PDB file of C-alpha atoms in Angstrom:
ATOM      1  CA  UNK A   1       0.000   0.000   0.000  1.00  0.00           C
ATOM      2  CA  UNK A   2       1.479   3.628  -1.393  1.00  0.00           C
ATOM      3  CA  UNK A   3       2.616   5.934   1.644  1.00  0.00           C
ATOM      4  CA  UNK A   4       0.478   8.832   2.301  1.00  0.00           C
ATOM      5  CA  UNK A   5       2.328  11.781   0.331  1.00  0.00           C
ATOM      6  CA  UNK A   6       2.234  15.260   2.262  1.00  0.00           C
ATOM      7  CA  UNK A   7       3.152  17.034  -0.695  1.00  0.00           C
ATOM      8  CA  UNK A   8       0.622  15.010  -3.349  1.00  0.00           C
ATOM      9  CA  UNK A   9       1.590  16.266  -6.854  1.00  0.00           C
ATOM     10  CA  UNK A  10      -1.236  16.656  -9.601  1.00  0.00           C
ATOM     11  CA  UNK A  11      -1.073  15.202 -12.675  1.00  0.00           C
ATOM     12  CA  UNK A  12      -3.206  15.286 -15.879  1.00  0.00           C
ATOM     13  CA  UNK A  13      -6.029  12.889 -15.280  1.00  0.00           C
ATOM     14  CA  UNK A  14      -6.156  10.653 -18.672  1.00  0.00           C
ATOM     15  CA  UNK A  15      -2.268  10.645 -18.258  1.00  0.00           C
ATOM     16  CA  UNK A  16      -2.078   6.490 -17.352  1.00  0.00           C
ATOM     17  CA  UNK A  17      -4.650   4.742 -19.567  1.00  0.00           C
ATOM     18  CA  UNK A  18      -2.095   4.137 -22.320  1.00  0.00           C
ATOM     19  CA  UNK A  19      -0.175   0.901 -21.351  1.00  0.00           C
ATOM     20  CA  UNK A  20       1.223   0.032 -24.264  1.00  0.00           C
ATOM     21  CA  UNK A  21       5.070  -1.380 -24.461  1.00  0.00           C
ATOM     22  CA  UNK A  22       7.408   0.006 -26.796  1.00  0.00           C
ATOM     23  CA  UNK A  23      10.149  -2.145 -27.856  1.00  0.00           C
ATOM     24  CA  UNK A  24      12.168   0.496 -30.006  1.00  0.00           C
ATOM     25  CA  UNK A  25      15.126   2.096 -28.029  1.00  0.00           C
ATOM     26  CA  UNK A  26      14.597   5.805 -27.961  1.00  0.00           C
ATOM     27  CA  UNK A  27      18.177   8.108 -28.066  1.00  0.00           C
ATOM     28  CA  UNK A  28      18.458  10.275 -25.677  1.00  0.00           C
ATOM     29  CA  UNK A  29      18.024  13.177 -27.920  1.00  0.00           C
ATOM     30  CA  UNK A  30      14.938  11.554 -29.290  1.00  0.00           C
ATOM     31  CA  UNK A  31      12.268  14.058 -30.459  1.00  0.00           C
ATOM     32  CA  UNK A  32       9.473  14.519 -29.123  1.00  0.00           C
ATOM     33  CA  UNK A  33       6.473  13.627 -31.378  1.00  0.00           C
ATOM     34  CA  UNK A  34       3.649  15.149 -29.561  1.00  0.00           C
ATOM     35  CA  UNK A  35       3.162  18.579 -27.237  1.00  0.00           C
ATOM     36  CA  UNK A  36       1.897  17.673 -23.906  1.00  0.00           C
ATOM     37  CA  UNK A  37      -1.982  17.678 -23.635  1.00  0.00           C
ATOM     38  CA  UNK A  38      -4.700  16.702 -21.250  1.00  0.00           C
ATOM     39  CA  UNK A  39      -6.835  14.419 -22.185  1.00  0.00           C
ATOM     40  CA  UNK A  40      -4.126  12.850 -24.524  1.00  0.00           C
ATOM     41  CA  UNK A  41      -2.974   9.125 -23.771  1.00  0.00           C
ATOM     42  CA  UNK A  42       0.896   8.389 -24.751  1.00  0.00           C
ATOM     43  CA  UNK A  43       2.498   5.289 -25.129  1.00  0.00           C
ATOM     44  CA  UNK A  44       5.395   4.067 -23.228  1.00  0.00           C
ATOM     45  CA  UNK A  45       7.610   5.030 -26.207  1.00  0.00           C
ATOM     46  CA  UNK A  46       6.289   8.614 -26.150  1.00  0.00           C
ATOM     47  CA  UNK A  47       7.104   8.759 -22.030  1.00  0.00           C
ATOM     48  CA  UNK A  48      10.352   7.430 -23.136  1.00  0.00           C
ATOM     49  CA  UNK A  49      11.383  10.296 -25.379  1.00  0.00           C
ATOM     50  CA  UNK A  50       9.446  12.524 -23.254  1.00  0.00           C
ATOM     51  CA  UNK A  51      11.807  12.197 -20.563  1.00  0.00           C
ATOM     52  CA  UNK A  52      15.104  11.680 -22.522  1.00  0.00           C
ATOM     53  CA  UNK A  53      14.659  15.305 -23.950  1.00  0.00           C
ATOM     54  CA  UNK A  54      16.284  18.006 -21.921  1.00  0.00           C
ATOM     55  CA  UNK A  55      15.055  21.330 -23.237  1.00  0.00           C
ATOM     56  CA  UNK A  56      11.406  21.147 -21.590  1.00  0.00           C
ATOM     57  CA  UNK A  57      11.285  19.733 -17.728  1.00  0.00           C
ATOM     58  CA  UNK A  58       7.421  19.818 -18.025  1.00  0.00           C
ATOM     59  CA  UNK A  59       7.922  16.959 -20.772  1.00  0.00           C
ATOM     60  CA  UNK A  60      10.381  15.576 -18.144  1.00  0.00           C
ATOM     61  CA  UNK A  61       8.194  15.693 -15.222  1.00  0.00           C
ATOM     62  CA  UNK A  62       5.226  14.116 -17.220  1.00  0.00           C
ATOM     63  CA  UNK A  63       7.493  11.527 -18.660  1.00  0.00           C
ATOM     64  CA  UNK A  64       9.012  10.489 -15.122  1.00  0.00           C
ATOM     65  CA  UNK A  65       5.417  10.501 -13.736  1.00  0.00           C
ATOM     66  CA  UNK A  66       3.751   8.246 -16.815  1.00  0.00           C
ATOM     67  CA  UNK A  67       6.637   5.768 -16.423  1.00  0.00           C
ATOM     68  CA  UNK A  68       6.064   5.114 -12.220  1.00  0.00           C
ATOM     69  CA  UNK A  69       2.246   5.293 -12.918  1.00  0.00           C
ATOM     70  CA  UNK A  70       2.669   2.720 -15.842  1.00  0.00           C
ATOM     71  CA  UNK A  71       4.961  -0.022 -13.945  1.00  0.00           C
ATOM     72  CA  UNK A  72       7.183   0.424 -16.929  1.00  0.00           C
ATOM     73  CA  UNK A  73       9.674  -2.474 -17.165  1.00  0.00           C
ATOM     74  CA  UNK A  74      11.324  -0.704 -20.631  1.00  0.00           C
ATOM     75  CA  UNK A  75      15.188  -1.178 -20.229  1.00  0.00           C
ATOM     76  CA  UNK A  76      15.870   2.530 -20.562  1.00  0.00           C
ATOM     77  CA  UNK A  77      13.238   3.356 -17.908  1.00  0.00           C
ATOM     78  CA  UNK A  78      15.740   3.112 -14.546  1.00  0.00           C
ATOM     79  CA  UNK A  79      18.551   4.809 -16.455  1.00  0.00           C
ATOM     80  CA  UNK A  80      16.840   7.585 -17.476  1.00  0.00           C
ATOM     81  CA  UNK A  81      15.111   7.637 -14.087  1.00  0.00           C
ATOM     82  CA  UNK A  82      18.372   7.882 -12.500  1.00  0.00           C
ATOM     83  CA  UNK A  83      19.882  10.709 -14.757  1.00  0.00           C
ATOM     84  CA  UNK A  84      16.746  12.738 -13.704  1.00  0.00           C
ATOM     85  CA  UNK A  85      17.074  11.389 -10.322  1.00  0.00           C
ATOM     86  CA  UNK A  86      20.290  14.061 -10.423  1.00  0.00           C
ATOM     87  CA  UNK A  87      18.649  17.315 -12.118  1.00  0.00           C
ATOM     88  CA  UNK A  88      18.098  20.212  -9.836  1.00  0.00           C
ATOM     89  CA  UNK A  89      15.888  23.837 -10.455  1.00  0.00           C
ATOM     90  CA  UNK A  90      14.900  25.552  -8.939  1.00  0.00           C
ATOM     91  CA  UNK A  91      10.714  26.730  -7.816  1.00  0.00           C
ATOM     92  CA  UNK A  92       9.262  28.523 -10.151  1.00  0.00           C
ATOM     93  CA  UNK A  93       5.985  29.992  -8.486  1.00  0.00           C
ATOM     94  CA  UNK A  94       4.294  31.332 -12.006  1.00  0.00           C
ATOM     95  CA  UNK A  95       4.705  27.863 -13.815  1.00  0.00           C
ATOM     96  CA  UNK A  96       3.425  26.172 -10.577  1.00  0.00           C
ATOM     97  CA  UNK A  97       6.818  23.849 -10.465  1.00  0.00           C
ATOM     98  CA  UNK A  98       7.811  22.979  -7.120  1.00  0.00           C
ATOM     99  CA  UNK A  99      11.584  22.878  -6.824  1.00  0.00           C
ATOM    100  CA  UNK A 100      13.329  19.796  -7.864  1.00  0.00           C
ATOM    101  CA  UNK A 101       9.819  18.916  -9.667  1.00  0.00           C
ATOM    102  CA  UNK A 102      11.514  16.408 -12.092  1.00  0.00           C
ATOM    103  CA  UNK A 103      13.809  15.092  -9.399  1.00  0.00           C
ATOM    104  CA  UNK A 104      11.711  14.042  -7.224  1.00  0.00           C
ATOM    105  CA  UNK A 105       8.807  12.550  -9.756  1.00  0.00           C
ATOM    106  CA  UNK A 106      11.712  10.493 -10.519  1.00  0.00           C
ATOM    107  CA  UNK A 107      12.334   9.524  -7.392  1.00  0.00           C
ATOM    108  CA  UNK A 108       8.775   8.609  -6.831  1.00  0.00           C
ATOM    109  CA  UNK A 109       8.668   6.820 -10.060  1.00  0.00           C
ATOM    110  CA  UNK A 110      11.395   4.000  -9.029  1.00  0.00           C
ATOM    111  CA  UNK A 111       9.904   3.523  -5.969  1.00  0.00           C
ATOM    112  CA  UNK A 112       7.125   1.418  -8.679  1.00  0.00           C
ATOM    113  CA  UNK A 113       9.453  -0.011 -10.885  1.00  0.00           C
ATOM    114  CA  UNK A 114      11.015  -2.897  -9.022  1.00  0.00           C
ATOM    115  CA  UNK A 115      13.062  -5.309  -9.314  1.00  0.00           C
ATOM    116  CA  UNK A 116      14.745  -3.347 -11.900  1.00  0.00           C
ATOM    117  CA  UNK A 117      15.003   0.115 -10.072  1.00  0.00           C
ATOM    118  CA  UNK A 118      16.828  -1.970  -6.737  1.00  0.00           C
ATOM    119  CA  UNK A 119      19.822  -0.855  -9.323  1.00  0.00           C
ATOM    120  CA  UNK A 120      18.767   2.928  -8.074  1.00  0.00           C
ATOM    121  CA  UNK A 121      19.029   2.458  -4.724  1.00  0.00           C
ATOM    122  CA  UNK A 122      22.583   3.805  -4.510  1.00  0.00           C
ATOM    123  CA  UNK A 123      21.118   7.000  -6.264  1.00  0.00           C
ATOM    124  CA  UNK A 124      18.152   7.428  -3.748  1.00  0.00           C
ATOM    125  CA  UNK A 125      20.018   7.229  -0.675  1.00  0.00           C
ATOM    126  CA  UNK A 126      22.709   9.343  -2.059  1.00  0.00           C
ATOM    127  CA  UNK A 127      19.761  11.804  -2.538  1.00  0.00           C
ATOM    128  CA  UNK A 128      18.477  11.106   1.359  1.00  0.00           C
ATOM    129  CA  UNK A 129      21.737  13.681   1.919  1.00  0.00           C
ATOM    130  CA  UNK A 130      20.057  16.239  -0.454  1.00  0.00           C
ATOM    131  CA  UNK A 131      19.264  19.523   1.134  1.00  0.00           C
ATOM    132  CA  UNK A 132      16.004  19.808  -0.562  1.00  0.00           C
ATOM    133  CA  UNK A 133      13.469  17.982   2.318  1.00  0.00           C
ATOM    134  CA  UNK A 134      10.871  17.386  -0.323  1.00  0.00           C
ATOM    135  CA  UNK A 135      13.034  15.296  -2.310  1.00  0.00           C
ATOM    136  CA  UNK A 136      14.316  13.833   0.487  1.00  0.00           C
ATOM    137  CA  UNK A 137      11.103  12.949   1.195  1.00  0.00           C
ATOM    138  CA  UNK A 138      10.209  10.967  -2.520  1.00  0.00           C
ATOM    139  CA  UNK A 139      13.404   9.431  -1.978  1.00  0.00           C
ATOM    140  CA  UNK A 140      12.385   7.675   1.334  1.00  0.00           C
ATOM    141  CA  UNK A 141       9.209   6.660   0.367  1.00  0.00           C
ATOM    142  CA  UNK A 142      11.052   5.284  -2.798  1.00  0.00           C
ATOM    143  CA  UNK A 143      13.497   3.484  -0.442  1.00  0.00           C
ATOM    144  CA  UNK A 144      10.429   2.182   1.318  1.00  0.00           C
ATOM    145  CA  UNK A 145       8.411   0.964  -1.510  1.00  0.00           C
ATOM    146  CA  UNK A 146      12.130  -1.188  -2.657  1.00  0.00           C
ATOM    147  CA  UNK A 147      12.417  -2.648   0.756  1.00  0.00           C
ATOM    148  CA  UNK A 148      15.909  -1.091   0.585  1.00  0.00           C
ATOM    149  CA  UNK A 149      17.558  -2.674   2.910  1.00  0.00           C
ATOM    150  CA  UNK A 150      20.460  -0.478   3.137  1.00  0.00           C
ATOM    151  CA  UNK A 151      18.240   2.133   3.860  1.00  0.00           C
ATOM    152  CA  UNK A 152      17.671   1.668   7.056  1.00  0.00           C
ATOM    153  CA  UNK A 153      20.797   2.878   8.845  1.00  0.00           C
ATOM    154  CA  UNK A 154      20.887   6.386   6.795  1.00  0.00           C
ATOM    155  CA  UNK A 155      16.847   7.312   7.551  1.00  0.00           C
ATOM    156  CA  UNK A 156      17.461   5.848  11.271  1.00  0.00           C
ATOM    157  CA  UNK A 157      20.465   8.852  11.816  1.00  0.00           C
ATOM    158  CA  UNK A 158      18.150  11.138   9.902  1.00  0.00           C
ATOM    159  CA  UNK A 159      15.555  10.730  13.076  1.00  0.00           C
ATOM    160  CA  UNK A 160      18.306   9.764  15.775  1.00  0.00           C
ATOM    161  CA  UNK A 161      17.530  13.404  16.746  1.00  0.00           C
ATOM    162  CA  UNK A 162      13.820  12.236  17.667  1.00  0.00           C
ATOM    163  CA  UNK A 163      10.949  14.743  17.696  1.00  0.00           C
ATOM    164  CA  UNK A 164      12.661  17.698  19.532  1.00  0.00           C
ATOM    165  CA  UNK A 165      15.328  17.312  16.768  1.00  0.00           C
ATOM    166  CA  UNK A 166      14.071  16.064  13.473  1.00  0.00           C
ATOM    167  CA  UNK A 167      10.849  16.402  14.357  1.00  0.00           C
ATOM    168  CA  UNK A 168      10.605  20.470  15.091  1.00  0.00           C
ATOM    169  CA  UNK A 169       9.375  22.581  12.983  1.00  0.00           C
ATOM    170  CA  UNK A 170      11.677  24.100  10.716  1.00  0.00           C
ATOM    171  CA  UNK A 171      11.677  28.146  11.145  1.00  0.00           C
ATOM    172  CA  UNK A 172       9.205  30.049   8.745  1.00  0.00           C
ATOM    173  CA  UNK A 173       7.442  26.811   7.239  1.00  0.00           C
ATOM    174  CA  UNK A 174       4.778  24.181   8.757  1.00  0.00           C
ATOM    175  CA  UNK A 175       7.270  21.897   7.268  1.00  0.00           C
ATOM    176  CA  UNK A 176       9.616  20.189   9.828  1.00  0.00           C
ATOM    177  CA  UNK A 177      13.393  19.513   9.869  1.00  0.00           C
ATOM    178  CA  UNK A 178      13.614  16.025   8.324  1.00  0.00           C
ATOM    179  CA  UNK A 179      10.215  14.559   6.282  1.00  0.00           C
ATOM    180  CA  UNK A 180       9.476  12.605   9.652  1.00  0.00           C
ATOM    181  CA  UNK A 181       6.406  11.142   8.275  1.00  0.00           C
ATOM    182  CA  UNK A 182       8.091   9.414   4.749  1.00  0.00           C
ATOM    183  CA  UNK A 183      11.036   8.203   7.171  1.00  0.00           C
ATOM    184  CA  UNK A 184       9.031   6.709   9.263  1.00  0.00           C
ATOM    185  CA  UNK A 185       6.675   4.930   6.440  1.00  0.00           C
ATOM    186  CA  UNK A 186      10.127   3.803   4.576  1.00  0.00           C
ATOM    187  CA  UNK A 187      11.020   2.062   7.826  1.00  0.00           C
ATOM    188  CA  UNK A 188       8.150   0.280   7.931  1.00  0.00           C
ATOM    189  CA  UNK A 189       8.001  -0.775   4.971  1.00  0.00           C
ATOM    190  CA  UNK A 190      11.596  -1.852   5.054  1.00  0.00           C
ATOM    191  CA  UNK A 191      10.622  -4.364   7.536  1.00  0.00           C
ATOM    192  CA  UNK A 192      14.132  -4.528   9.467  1.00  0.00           C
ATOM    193  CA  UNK A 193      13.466  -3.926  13.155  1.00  0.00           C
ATOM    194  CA  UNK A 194      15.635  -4.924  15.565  1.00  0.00           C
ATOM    195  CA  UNK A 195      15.825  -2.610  18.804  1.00  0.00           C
ATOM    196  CA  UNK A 196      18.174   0.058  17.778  1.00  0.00           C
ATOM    197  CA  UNK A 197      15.292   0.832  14.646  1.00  0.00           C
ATOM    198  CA  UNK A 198      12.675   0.678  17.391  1.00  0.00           C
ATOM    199  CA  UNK A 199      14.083   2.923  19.831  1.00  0.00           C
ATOM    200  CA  UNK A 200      14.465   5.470  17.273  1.00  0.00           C
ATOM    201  CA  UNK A 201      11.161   5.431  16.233  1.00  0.00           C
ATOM    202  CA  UNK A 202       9.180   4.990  19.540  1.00  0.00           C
ATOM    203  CA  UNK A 203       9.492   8.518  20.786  1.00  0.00           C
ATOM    204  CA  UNK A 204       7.519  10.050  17.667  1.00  0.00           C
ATOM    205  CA  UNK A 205       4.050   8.527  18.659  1.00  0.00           C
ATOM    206  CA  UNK A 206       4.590  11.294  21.143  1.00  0.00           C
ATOM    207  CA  UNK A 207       4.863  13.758  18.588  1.00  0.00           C
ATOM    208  CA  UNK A 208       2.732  16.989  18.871  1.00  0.00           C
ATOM    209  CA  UNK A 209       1.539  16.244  15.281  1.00  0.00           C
ATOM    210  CA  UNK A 210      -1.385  13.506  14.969  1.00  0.00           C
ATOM    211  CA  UNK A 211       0.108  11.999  11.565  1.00  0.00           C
ATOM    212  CA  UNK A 212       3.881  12.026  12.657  1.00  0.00           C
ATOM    213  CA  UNK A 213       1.941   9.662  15.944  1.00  0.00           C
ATOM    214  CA  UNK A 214       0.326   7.813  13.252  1.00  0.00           C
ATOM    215  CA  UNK A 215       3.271   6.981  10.713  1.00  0.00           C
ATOM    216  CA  UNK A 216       5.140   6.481  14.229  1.00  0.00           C
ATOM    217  CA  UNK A 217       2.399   3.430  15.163  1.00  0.00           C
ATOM    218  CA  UNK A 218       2.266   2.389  11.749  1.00  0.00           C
ATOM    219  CA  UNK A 219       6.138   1.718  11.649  1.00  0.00           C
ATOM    220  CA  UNK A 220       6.145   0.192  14.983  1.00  0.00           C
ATOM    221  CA  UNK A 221       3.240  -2.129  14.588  1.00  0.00           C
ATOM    222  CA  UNK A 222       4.665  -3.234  11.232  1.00  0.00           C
ATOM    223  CA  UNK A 223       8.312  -4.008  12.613  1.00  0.00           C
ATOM    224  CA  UNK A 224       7.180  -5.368  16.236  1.00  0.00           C
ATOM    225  CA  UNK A 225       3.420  -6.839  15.939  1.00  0.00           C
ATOM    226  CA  UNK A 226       2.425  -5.458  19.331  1.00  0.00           C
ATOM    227  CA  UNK A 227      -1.036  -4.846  19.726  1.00  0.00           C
ATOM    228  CA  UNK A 228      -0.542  -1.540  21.487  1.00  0.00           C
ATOM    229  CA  UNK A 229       0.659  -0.089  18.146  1.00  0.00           C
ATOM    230  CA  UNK A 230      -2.625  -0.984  16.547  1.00  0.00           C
ATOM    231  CA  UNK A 231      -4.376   0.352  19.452  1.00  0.00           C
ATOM    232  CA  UNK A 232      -3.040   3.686  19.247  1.00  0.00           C
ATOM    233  CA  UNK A 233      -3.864   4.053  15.371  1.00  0.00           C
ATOM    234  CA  UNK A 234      -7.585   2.677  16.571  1.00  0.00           C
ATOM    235  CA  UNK A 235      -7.913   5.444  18.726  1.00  0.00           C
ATOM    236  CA  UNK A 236      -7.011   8.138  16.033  1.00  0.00           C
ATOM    237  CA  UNK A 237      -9.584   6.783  13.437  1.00  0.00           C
ATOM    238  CA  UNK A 238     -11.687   8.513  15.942  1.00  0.00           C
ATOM    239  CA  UNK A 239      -9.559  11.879  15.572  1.00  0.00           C
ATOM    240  CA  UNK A 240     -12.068  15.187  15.010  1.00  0.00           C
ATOM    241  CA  UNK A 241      -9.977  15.926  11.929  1.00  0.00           C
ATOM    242  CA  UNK A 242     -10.537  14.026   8.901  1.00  0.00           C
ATOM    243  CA  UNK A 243      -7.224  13.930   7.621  1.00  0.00           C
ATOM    244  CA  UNK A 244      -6.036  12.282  10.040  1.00  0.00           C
ATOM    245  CA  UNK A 245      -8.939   9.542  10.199  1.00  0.00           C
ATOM    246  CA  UNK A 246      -7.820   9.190   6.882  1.00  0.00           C
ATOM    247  CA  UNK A 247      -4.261   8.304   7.427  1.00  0.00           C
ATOM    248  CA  UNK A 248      -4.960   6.377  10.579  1.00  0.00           C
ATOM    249  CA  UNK A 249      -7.442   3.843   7.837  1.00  0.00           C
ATOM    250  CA  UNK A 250      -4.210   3.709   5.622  1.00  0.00           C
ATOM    251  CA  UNK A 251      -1.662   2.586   8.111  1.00  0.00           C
ATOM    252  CA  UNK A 252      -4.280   0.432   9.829  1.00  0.00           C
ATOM    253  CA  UNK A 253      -4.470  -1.080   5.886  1.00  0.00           C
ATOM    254  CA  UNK A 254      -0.493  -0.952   5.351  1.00  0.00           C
ATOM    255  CA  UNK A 255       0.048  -3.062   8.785  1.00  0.00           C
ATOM    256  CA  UNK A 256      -2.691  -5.215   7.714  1.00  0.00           C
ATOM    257  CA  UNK A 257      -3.913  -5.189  11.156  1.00  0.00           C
ATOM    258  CA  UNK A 258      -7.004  -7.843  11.163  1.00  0.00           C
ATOM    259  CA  UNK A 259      -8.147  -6.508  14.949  1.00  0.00           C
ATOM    260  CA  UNK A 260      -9.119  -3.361  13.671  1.00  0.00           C
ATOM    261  CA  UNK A 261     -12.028  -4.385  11.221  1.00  0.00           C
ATOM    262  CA  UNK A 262     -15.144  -3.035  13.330  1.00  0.00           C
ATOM    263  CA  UNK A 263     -13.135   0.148  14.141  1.00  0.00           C
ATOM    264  CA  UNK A 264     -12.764   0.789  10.370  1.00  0.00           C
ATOM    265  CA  UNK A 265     -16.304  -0.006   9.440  1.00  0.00           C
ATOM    266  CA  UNK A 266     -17.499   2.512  11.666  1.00  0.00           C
ATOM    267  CA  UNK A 267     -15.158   5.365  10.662  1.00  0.00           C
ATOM    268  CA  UNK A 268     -16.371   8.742   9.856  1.00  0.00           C
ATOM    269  CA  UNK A 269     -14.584   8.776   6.233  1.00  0.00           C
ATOM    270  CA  UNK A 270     -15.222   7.772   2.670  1.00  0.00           C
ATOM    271  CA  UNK A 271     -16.315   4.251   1.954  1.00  0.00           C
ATOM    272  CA  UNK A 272     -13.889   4.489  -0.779  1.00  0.00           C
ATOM    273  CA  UNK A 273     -10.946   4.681   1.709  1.00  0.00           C
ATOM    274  CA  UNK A 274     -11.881   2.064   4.232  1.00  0.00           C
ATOM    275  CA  UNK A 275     -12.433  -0.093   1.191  1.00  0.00           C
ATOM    276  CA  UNK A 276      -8.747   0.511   0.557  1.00  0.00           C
ATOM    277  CA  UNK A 277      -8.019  -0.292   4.442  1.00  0.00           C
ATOM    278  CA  UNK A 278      -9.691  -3.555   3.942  1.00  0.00           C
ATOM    279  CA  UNK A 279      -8.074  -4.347   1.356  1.00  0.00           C
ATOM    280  CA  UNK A 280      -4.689  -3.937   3.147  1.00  0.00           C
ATOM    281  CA  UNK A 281      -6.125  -5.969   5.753  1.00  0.00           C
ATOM    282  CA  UNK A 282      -7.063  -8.613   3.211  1.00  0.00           C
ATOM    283  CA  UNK A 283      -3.653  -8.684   1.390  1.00  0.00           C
ATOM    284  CA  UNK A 284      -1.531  -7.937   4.503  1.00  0.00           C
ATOM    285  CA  UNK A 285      -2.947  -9.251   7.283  1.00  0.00           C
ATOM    286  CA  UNK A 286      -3.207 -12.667   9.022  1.00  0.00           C
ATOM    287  CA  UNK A 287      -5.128 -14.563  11.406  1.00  0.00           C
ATOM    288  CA  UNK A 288      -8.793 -13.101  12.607  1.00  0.00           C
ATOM    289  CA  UNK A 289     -11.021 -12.009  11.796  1.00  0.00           C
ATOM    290  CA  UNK A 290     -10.820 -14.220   9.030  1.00  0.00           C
ATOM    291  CA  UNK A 291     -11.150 -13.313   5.680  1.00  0.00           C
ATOM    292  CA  UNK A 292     -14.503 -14.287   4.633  1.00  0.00           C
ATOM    293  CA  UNK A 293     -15.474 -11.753   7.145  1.00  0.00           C
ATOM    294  CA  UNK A 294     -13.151  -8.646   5.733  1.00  0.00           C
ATOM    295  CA  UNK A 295     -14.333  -9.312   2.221  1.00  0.00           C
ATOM    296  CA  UNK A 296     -18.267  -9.702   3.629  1.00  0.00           C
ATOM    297  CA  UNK A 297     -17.659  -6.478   5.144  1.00  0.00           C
ATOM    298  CA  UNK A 298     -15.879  -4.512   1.560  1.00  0.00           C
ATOM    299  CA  UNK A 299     -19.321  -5.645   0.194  1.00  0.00           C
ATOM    300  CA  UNK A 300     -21.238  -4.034   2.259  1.00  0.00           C
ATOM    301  CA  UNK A 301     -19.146  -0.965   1.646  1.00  0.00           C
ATOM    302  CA  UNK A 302     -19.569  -1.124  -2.199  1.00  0.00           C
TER     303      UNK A 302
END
């Protein structure tokens, strides 16, 4: 199950219905055949090209973006993935580009292309260092969505500072020092607990923030299997706000924790979204309720 984005990126809508696979090896100076327009499918060898070309990063940013959404297992997907991986710009507040906008849909674009983006993995945590924290962010979830192994040592110093540390707010934003909430996701996702990886993560269900206490339980529950952890994310589906009764029903779906069924049925928040809990629960989860009963209950939901 994806990781809950803080800074979700918008795309043109009929961008992914295209799937077909290209065969033909596209040069990296390839032109490209079509201007970029909603409502416009593309084909894989059209992303290709789209991304290879270096005079237009909105071409770029769409290409990176088709590529992830697409799965794309074309052999001159990663590499061109990884070149982008390394292009910095900076913001540009009149085109609506955020900074490092082709960077980091790169980023988030290996993060779907395993097994053959595990070659990137050098790249992303090489870009965990990056001073920009939204691309450090993409790159963690990236990390996460690999199973990076090696991952886990660099995002555990990155939150070794806890939540007075990486988790404070960094001056003049709402954003805080380190992207606590994608770190914290990626080490969950990794898997790799142990009780050096717990004790950094276990002060940050105390954080003042509701979905930095949520990511925090998420992780925890995921690496350790206490029921505690899947208590506390119980107790926020209950939250007044509804963003974070929404990203309490995705963690509870990403641990695939079976206990909270009833609690999820009865959450004020779109049937749409606790269908996607339960389906976590179906694909993640073992033991009870059984699942008979999960898939009785997304039925009733429908």
């Amino acid at each position: 199950m994806a990781g809950r984005s803080s800074n979700p990126i918008s795309v043109p809508s009929a961008a992914g219905d295209d799937g077909t696979q290209a065969g033909a090896s596209v040069r990296a100076g390839a032109r490209v055949s079509a201007p970029l327009s909603e409502g416009a499918p593309i084909s894989e060898a059209e992303a290709i090209a789209r991304l290879a070309q270096s005079e237009d990063p909105s071409q770029q940013y769409y290409g990176a973006w088709w590529l992830g959404r697409m799965r794309s297992q074309h052999p001159e997907a990663v590499p061109l993935l990884r070149s982008a991986l390394r292009q910095r710009r900076a913001r540009d507040p009149g085109a609506g580009v955020e900074e490092n906008a082709v960077a980091r849909n790169a980023a988030r674009a290996l993060g779907k292309l395993a097994p053959l983006a595990l070659a990137a993995v050098d790249d992303l945590l090489e870009v965990l260092e990056d001073p920009d924290d939204g691309l450090r962010e993409a790159a963690a979830r990236a990390l996460g969505d690999l199973r990076a192994e090696a991952a886990v040592q660099p995002i555990c110093r990155r939150l070794a500072s806890g939540p007075q540390g990486a988790g404070a707010l960094r001056p003049g934003t709402p954003r805080l020092m380190e992207p606590c909430e994608a770190l914290l996701e990626a080490l969950g996702e990794i898997g790799q607990g142990g009780e050096p990886v717990l004790a950094v993560v276990e002060p940050f269900v105390d954080h003042e923030r509701p979905l930095i206490r949520s990511a925090a339980a998420r992780a925890l529950l995921q690496l350790s299997g206490e029921q505690r952890w899947g208590t506390l994310l119980v107790e926020l589906l209950e939250h007044p706000q509804l963003q974070v009764r929404r990203a309490a029903l995705m963690d509870l779906g990403a641990a695939g924790w079976r206990p909270a069924l009833e609690p999820i049925r009865r959450t004020l928040a779109e049937n749409s979204l606790k269908l996607m809990a339960l389906r976590g629960l179906v694909e993640r989860g073992t033991g009870e309720p059984a699942e008979p009963l999960l898939l009785a209950c997304m039925d009733e939901l429908l």
